[in-house]
PDB file of C-alpha atoms and ligand atoms in Angstrom:
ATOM      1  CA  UNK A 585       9.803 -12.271  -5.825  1.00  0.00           C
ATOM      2  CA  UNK A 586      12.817 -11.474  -3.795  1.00  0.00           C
ATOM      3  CA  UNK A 587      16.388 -13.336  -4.329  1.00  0.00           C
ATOM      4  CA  UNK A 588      19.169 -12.363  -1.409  1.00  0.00           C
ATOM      5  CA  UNK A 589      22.334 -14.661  -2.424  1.00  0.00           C
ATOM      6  CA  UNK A 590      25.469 -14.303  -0.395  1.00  0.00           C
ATOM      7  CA  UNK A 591      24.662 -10.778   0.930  1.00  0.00           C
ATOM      8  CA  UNK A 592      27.601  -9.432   3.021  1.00  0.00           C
ATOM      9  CA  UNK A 593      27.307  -6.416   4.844  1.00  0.00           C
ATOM     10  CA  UNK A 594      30.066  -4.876   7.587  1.00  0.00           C
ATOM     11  CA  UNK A 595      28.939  -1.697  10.279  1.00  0.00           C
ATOM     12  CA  UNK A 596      32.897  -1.302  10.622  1.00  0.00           C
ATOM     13  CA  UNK A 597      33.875  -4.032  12.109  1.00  0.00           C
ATOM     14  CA  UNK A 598      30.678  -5.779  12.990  1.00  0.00           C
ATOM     15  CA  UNK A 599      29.534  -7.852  10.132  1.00  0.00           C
ATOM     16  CA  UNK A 600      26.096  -7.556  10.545  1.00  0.00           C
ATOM     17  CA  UNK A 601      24.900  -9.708   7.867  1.00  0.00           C
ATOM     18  CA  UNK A 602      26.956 -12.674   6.886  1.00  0.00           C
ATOM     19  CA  UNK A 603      26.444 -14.711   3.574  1.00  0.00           C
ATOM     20  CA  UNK A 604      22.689 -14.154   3.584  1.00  0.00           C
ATOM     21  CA  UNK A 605      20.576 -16.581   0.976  1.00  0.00           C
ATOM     22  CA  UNK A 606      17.220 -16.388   1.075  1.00  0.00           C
ATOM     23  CA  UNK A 607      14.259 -16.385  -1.758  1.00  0.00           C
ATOM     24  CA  UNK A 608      10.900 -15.324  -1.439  1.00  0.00           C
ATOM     25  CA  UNK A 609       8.262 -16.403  -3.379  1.00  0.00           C
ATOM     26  CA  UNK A 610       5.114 -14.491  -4.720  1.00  0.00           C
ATOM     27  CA  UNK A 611       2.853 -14.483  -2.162  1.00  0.00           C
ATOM     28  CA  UNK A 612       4.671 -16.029   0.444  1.00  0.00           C
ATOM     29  CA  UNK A 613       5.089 -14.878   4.181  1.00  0.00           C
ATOM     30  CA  UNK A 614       8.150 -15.036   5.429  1.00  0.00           C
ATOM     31  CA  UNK A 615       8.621 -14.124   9.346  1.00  0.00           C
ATOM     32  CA  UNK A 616      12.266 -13.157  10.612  1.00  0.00           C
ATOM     33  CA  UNK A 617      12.845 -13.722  14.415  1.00  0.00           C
ATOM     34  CA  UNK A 618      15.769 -13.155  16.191  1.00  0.00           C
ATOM     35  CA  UNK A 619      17.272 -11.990  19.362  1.00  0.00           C
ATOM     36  CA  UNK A 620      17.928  -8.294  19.412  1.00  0.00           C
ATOM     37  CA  UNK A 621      21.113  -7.424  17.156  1.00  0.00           C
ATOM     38  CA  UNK A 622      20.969 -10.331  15.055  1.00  0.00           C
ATOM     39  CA  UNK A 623      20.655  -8.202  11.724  1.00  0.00           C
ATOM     40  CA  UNK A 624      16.607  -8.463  11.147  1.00  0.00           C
ATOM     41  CA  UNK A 625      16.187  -4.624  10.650  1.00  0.00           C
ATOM     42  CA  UNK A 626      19.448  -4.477   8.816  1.00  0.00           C
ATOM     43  CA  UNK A 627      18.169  -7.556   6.799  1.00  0.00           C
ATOM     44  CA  UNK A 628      14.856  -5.245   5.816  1.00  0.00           C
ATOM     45  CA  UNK A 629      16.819  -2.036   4.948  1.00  0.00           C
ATOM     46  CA  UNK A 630      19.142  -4.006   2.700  1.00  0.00           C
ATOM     47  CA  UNK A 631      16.097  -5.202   0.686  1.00  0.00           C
ATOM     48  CA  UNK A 632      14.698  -1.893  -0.023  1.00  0.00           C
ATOM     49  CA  UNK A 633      18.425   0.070  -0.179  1.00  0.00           C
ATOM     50  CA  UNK A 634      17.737   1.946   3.213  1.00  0.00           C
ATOM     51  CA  UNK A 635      21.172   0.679   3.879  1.00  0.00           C
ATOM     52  CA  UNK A 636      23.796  -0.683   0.627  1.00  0.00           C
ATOM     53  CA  UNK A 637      25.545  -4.265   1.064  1.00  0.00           C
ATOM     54  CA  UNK A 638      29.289  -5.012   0.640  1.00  0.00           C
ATOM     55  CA  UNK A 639      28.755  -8.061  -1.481  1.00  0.00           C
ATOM     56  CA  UNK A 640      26.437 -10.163  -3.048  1.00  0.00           C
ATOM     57  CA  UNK A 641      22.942  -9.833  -4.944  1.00  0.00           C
ATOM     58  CA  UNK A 642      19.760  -8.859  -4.031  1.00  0.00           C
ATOM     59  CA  UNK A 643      17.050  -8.639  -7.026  1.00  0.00           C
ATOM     60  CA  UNK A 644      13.107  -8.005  -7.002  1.00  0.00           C
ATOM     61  CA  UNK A 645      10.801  -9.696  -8.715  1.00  0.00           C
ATOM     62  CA  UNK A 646      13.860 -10.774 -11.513  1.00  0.00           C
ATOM     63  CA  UNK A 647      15.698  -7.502 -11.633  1.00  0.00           C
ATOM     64  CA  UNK A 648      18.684  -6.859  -9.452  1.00  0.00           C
ATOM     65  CA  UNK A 649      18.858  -4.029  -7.189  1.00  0.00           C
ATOM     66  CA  UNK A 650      20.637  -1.077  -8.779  1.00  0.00           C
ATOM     67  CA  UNK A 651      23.390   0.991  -6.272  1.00  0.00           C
ATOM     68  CA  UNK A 652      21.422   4.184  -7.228  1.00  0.00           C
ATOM     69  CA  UNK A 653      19.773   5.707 -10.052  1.00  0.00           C
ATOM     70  CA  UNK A 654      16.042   6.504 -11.659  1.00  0.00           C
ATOM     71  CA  UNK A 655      16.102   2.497 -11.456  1.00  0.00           C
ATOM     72  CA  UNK A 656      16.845   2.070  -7.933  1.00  0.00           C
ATOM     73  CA  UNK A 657      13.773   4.987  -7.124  1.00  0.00           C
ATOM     74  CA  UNK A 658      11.295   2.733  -9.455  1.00  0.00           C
ATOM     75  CA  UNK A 659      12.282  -0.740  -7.663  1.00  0.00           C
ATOM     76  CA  UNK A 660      12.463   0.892  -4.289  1.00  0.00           C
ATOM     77  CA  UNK A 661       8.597   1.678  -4.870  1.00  0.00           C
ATOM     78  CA  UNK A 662       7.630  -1.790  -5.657  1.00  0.00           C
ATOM     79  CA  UNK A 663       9.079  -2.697  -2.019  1.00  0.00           C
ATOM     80  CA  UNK A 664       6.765  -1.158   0.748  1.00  0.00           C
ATOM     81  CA  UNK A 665       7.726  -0.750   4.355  1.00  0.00           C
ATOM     82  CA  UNK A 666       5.975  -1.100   7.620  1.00  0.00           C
ATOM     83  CA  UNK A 667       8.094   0.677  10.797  1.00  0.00           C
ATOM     84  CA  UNK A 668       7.907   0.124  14.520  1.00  0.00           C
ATOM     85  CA  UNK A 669       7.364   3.785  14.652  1.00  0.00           C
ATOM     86  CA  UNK A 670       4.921   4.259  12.340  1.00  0.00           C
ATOM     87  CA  UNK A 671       7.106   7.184  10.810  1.00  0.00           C
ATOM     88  CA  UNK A 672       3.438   8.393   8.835  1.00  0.00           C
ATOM     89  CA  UNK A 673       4.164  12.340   7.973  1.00  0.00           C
ATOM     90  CA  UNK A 674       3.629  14.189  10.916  1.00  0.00           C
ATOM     91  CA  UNK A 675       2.101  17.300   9.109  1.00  0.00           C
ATOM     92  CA  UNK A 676      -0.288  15.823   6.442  1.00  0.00           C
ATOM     93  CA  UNK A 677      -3.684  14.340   7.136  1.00  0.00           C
ATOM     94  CA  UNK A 678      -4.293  10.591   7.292  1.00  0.00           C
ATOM     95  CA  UNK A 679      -5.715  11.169   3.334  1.00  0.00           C
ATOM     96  CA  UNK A 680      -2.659  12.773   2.410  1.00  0.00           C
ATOM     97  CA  UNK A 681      -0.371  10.350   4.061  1.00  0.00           C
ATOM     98  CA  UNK A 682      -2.009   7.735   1.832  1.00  0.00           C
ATOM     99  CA  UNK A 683      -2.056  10.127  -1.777  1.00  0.00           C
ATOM    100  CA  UNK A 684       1.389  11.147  -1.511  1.00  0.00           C
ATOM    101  CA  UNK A 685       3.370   9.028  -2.907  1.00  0.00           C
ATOM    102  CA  UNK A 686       0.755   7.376  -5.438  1.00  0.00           C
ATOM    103  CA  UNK A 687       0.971  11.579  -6.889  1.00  0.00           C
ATOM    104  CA  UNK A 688       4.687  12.177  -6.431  1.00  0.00           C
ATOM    105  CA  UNK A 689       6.458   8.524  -7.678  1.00  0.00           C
ATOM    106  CA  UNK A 690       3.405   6.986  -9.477  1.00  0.00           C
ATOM    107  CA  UNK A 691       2.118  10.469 -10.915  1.00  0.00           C
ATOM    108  CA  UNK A 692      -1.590   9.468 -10.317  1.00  0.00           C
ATOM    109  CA  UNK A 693      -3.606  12.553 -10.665  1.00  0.00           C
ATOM    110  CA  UNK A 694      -5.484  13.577  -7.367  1.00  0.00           C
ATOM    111  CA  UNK A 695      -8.934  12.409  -7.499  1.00  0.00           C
ATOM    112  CA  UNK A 696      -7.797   8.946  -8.532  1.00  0.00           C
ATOM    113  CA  UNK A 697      -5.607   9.278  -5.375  1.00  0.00           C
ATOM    114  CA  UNK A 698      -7.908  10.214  -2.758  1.00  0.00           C
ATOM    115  CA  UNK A 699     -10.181   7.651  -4.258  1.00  0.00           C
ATOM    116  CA  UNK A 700      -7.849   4.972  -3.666  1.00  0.00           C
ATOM    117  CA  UNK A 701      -6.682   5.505  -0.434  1.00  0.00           C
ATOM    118  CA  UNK A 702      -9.959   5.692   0.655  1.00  0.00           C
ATOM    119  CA  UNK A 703     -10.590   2.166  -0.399  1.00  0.00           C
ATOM    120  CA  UNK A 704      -7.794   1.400   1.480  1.00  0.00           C
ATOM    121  CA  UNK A 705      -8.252   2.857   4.641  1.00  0.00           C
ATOM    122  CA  UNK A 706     -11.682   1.822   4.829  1.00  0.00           C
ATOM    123  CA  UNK A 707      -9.851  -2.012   3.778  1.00  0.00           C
ATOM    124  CA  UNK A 708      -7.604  -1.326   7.317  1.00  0.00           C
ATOM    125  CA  UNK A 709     -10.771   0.029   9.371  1.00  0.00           C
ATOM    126  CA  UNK A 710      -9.628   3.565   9.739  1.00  0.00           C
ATOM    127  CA  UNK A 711     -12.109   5.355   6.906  1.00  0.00           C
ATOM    128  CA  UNK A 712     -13.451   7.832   9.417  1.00  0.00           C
ATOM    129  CA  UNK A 713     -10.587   8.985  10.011  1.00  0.00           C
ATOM    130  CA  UNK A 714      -9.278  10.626   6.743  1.00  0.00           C
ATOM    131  CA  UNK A 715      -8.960  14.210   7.561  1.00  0.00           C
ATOM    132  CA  UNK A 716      -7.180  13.525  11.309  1.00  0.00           C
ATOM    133  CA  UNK A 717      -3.710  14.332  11.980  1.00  0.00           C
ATOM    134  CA  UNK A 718      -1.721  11.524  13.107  1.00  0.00           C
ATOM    135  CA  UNK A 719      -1.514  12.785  16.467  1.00  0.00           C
ATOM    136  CA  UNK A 720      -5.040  12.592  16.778  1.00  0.00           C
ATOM    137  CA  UNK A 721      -5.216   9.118  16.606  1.00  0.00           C
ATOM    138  CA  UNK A 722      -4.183   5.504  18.362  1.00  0.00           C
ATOM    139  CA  UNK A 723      -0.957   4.075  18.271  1.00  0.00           C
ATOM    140  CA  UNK A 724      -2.833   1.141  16.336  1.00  0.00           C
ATOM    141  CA  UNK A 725      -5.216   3.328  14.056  1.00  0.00           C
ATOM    142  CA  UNK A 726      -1.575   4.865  12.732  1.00  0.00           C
ATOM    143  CA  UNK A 727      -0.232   1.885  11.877  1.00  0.00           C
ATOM    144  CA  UNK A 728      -2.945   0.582   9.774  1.00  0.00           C
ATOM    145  CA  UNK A 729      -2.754   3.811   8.369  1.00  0.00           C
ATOM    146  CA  UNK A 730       1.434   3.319   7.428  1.00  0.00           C
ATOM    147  CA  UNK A 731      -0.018   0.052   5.955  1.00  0.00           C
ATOM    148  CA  UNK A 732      -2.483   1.551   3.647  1.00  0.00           C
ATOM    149  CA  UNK A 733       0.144   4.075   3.142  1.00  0.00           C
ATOM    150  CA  UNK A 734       2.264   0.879   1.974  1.00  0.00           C
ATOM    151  CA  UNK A 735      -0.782  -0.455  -0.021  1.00  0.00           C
ATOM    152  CA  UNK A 736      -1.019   2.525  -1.941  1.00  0.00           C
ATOM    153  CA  UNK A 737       2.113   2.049  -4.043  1.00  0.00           C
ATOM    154  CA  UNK A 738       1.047  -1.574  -5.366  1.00  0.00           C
ATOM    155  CA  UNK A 739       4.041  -2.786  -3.850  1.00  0.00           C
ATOM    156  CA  UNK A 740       5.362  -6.703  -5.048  1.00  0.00           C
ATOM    157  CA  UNK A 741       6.557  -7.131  -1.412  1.00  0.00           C
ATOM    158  CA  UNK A 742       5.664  -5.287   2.175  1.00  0.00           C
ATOM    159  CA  UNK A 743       8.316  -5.316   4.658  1.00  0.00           C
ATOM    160  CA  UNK A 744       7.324  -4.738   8.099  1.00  0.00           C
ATOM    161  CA  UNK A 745      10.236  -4.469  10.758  1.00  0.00           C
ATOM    162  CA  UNK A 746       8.335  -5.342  14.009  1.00  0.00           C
ATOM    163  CA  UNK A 747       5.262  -3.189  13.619  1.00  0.00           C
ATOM    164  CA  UNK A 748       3.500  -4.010  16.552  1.00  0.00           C
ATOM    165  CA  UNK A 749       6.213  -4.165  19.412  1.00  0.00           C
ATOM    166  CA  UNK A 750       5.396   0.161  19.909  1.00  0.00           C
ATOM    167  CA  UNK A 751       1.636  -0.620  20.395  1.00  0.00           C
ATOM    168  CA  UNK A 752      -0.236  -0.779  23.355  1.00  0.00           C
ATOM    169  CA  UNK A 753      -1.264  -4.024  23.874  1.00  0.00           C
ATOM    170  CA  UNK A 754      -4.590  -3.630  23.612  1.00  0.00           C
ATOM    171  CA  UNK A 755      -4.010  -2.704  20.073  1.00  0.00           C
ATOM    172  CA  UNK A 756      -1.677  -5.378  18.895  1.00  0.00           C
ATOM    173  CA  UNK A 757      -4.820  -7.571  17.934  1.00  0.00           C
ATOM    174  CA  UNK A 758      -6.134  -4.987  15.291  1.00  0.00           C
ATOM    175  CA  UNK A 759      -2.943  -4.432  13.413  1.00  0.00           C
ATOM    176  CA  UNK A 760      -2.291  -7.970  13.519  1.00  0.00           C
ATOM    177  CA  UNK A 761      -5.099  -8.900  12.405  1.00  0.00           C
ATOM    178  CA  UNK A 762      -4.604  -6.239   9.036  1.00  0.00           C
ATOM    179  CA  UNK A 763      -1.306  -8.036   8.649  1.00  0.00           C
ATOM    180  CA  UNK A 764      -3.859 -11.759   8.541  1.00  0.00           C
ATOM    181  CA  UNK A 765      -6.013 -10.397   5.913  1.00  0.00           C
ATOM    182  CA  UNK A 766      -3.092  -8.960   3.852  1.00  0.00           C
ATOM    183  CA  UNK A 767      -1.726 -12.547   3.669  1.00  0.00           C
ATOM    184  CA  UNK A 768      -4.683 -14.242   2.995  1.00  0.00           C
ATOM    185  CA  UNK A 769      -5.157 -11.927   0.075  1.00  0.00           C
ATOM    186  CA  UNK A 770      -2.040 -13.218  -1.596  1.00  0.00           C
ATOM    187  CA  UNK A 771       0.266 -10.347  -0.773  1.00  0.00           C
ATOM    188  CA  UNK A 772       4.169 -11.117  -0.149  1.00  0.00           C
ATOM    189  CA  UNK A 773       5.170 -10.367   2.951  1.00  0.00           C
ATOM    190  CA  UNK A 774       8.355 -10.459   4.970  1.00  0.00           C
ATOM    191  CA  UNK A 775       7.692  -9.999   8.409  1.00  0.00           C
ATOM    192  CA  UNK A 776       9.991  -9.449  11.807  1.00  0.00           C
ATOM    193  CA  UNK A 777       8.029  -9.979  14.705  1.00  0.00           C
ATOM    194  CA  UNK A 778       8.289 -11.437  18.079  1.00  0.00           C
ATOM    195  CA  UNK A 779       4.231 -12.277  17.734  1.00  0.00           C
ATOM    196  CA  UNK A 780       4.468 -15.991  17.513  1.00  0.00           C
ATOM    197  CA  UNK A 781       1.001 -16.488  17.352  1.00  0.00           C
ATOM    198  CA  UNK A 782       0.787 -14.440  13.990  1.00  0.00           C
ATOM    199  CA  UNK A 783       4.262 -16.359  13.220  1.00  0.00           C
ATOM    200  CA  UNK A 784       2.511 -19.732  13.676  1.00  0.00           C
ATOM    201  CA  UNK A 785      -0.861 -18.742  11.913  1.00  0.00           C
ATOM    202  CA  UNK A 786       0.128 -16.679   9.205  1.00  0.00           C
ATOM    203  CA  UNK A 787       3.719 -17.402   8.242  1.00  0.00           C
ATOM    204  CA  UNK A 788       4.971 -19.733   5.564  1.00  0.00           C
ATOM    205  CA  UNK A 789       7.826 -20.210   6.531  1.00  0.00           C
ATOM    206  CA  UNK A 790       9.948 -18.859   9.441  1.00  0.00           C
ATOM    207  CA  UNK A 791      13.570 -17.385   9.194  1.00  0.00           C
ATOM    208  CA  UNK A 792      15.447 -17.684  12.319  1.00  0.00           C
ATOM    209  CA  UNK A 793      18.215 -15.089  12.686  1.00  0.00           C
ATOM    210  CA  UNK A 794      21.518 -15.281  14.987  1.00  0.00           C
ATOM    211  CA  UNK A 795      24.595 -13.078  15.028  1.00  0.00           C
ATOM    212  CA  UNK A 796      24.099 -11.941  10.939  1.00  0.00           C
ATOM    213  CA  UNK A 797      23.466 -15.969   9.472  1.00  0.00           C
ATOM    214  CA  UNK A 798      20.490 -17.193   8.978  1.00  0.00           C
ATOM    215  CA  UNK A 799      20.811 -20.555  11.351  1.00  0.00           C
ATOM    216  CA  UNK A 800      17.503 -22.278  10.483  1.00  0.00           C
ATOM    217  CA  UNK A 801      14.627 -22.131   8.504  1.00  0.00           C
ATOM    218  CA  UNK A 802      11.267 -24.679   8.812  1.00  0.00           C
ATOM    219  CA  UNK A 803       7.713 -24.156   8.470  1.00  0.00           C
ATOM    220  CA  UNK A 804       6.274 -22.519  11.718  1.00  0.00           C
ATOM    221  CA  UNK A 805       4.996 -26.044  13.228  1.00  0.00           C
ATOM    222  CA  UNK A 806       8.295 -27.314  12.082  1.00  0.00           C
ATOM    223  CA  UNK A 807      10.300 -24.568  14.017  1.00  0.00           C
ATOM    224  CA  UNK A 808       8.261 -24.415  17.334  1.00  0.00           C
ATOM    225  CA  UNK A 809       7.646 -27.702  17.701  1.00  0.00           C
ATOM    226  CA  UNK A 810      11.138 -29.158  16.842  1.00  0.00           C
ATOM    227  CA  UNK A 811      13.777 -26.005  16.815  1.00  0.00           C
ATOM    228  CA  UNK A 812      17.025 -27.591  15.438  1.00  0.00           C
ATOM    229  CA  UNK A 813      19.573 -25.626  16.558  1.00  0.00           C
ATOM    230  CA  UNK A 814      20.734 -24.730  20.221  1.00  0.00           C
ATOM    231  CA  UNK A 815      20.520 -21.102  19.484  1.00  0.00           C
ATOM    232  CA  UNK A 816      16.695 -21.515  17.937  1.00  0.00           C
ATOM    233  CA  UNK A 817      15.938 -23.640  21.631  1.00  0.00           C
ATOM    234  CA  UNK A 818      17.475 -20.830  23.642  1.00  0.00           C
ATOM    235  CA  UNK A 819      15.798 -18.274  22.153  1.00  0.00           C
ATOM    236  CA  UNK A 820      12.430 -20.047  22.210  1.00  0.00           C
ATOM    237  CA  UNK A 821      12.644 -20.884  25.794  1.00  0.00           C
ATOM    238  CA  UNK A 822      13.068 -17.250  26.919  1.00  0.00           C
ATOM    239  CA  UNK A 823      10.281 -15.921  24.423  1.00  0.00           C
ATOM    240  CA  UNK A 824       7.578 -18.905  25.101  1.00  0.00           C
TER     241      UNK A 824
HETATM  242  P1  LIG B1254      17.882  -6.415  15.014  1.00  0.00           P
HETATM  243  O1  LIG B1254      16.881  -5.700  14.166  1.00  0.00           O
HETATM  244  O2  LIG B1254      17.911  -7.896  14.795  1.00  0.00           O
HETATM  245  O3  LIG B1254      17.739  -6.094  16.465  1.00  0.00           O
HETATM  246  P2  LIG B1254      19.773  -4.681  13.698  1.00  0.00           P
HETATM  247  O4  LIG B1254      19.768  -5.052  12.272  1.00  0.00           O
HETATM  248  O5  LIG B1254      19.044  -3.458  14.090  1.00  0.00           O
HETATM  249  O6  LIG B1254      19.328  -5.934  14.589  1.00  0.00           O
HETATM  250  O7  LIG B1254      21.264  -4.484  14.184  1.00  0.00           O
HETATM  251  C1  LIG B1254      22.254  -5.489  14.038  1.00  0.00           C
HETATM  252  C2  LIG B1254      23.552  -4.969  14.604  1.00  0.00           C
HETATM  253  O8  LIG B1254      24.026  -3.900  13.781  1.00  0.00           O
HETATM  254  C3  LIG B1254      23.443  -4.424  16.015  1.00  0.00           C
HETATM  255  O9  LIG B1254      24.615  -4.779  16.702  1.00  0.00           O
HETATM  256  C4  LIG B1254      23.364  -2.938  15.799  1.00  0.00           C
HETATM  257  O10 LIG B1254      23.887  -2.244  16.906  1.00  0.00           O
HETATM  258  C5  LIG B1254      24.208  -2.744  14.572  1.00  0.00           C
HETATM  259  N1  LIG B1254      23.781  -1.582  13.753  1.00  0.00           N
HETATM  260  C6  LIG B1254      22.552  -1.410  13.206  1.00  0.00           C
HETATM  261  N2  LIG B1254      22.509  -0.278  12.475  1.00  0.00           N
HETATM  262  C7  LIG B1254      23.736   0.283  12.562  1.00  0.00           C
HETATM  263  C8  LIG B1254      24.345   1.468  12.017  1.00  0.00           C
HETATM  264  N3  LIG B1254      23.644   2.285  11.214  1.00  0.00           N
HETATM  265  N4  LIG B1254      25.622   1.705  12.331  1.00  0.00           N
HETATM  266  C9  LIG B1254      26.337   0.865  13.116  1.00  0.00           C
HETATM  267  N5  LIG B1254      25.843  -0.268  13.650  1.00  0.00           N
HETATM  268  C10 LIG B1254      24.561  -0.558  13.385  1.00  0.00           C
HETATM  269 MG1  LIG B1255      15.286  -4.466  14.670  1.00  0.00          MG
END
């Protein structure tokens, strides 16, 4: 579903991302962990175009990622995108948040909309709350809102950069537990996230990132039980 092959990409000097191969099949979930500044975010924007690479190939779901174009707007929409910081629109109600862009990019017409996203946010537990504001609700209510938001666009692939590390903690369960069902359902998912339980019960495969490279990959019992690389062990010991 997504193919990354020798992706290069430079922040001035820093080269943030550094011959990056990595495939992801349908329906697969794939968590990145890292220490801070090892590229994961950078790693997500690349795969949606948030942020352009300096060499190498990404494609979705067989068709390479344009530089720009109508092409690059209709691929972008097949890749969704969960954020730390929720980033739903401040000014629109919780219904609108979810019917925008099914009418702007996928010109549904309204009442299909509404109807749709009300499946959904009754799917994420947060039905009741379809005319509120943002504001007006939890920390973990909004993000299961930003993934309904996501669900909306029939995406191929959700990308979620750490969505629980702004939550209280009392709320980390219910999102997390969103993210469960999603991959259960079959959905592709690439996932950065210091949550190891979720990383251990959910997750495919693991991606560990250091300093830009990729430095190991395993299945989650694989990689906590038996970390191969010094840099996975460190990193393990502090989080564990
Ligand atoms: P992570 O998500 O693993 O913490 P990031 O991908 O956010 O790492 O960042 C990797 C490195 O790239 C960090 O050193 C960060 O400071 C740097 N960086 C990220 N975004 C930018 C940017 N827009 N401009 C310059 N440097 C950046
Ligand atoms: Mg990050």
């Amino acid at each position: 579903m997504v193919v990354l092959s020798q992706v290069n990409k430079h922040f001035g000097a820093l080269h943030v991302l550094q011959d990056i191969d990595l495939t992801i099949a349908r329906g697969e979930v794939v968590v990145v962990i890292g220490p801070s500044g090892s590229g994961k975010s950078t790693l997500c924007r690349t795969i949606n175009r948030l942020e352009t690479i300096d060499s190498g190939s990404i494609s979705i779901d067989g068709k390479p990622l344009p530089q720009e174009g109508r092409e690059l707007a209709r691929l972008r929409s097949d890749v969704g995108m969960v954020f730390q910081s929720f980033n739903l629109f401040a000014h629109k109600t919780v219904l609108e948040n979810v019917t925008l862009g099914q009418i702007k990019v996928r010109r549904t017409d309204k009442k299909a909309a509404e109807e749709k996203a009300r499946t959904l946010l009754d799917r994420v537990g947060v039905a009741s709350q379809a005319d509120k504001y943002p504001a007006q609700l939890s920390g973990g209510q909004q993000q299961r809102v930003a993934i309904a938001r996501a669900l909306a666009m029939d995406p191929k692939v959700i990308l979620f950069d750490e969505p629980t590390s702004a939550l209280d903690p009392e709320m980390i369960n219910e999102v997390l537990e969103v993210m469960q069902q999603l991959a259960r359902d079959g959905m592709t998912m690439v996932v950065v996230t210091h949550e190891m339980g979720f990383a251990r019960s959910a997750a495919n495969r693991v991606v560990f990132m250091a300093d830009g490279k990729i430095v190991e990959e395993a299945a989650p019992e694989a990689f906590f039980n038996n970390p191969r690389s010094d840099r996975a062990k460190d990193f393990l010991s502090k989080i564990l």
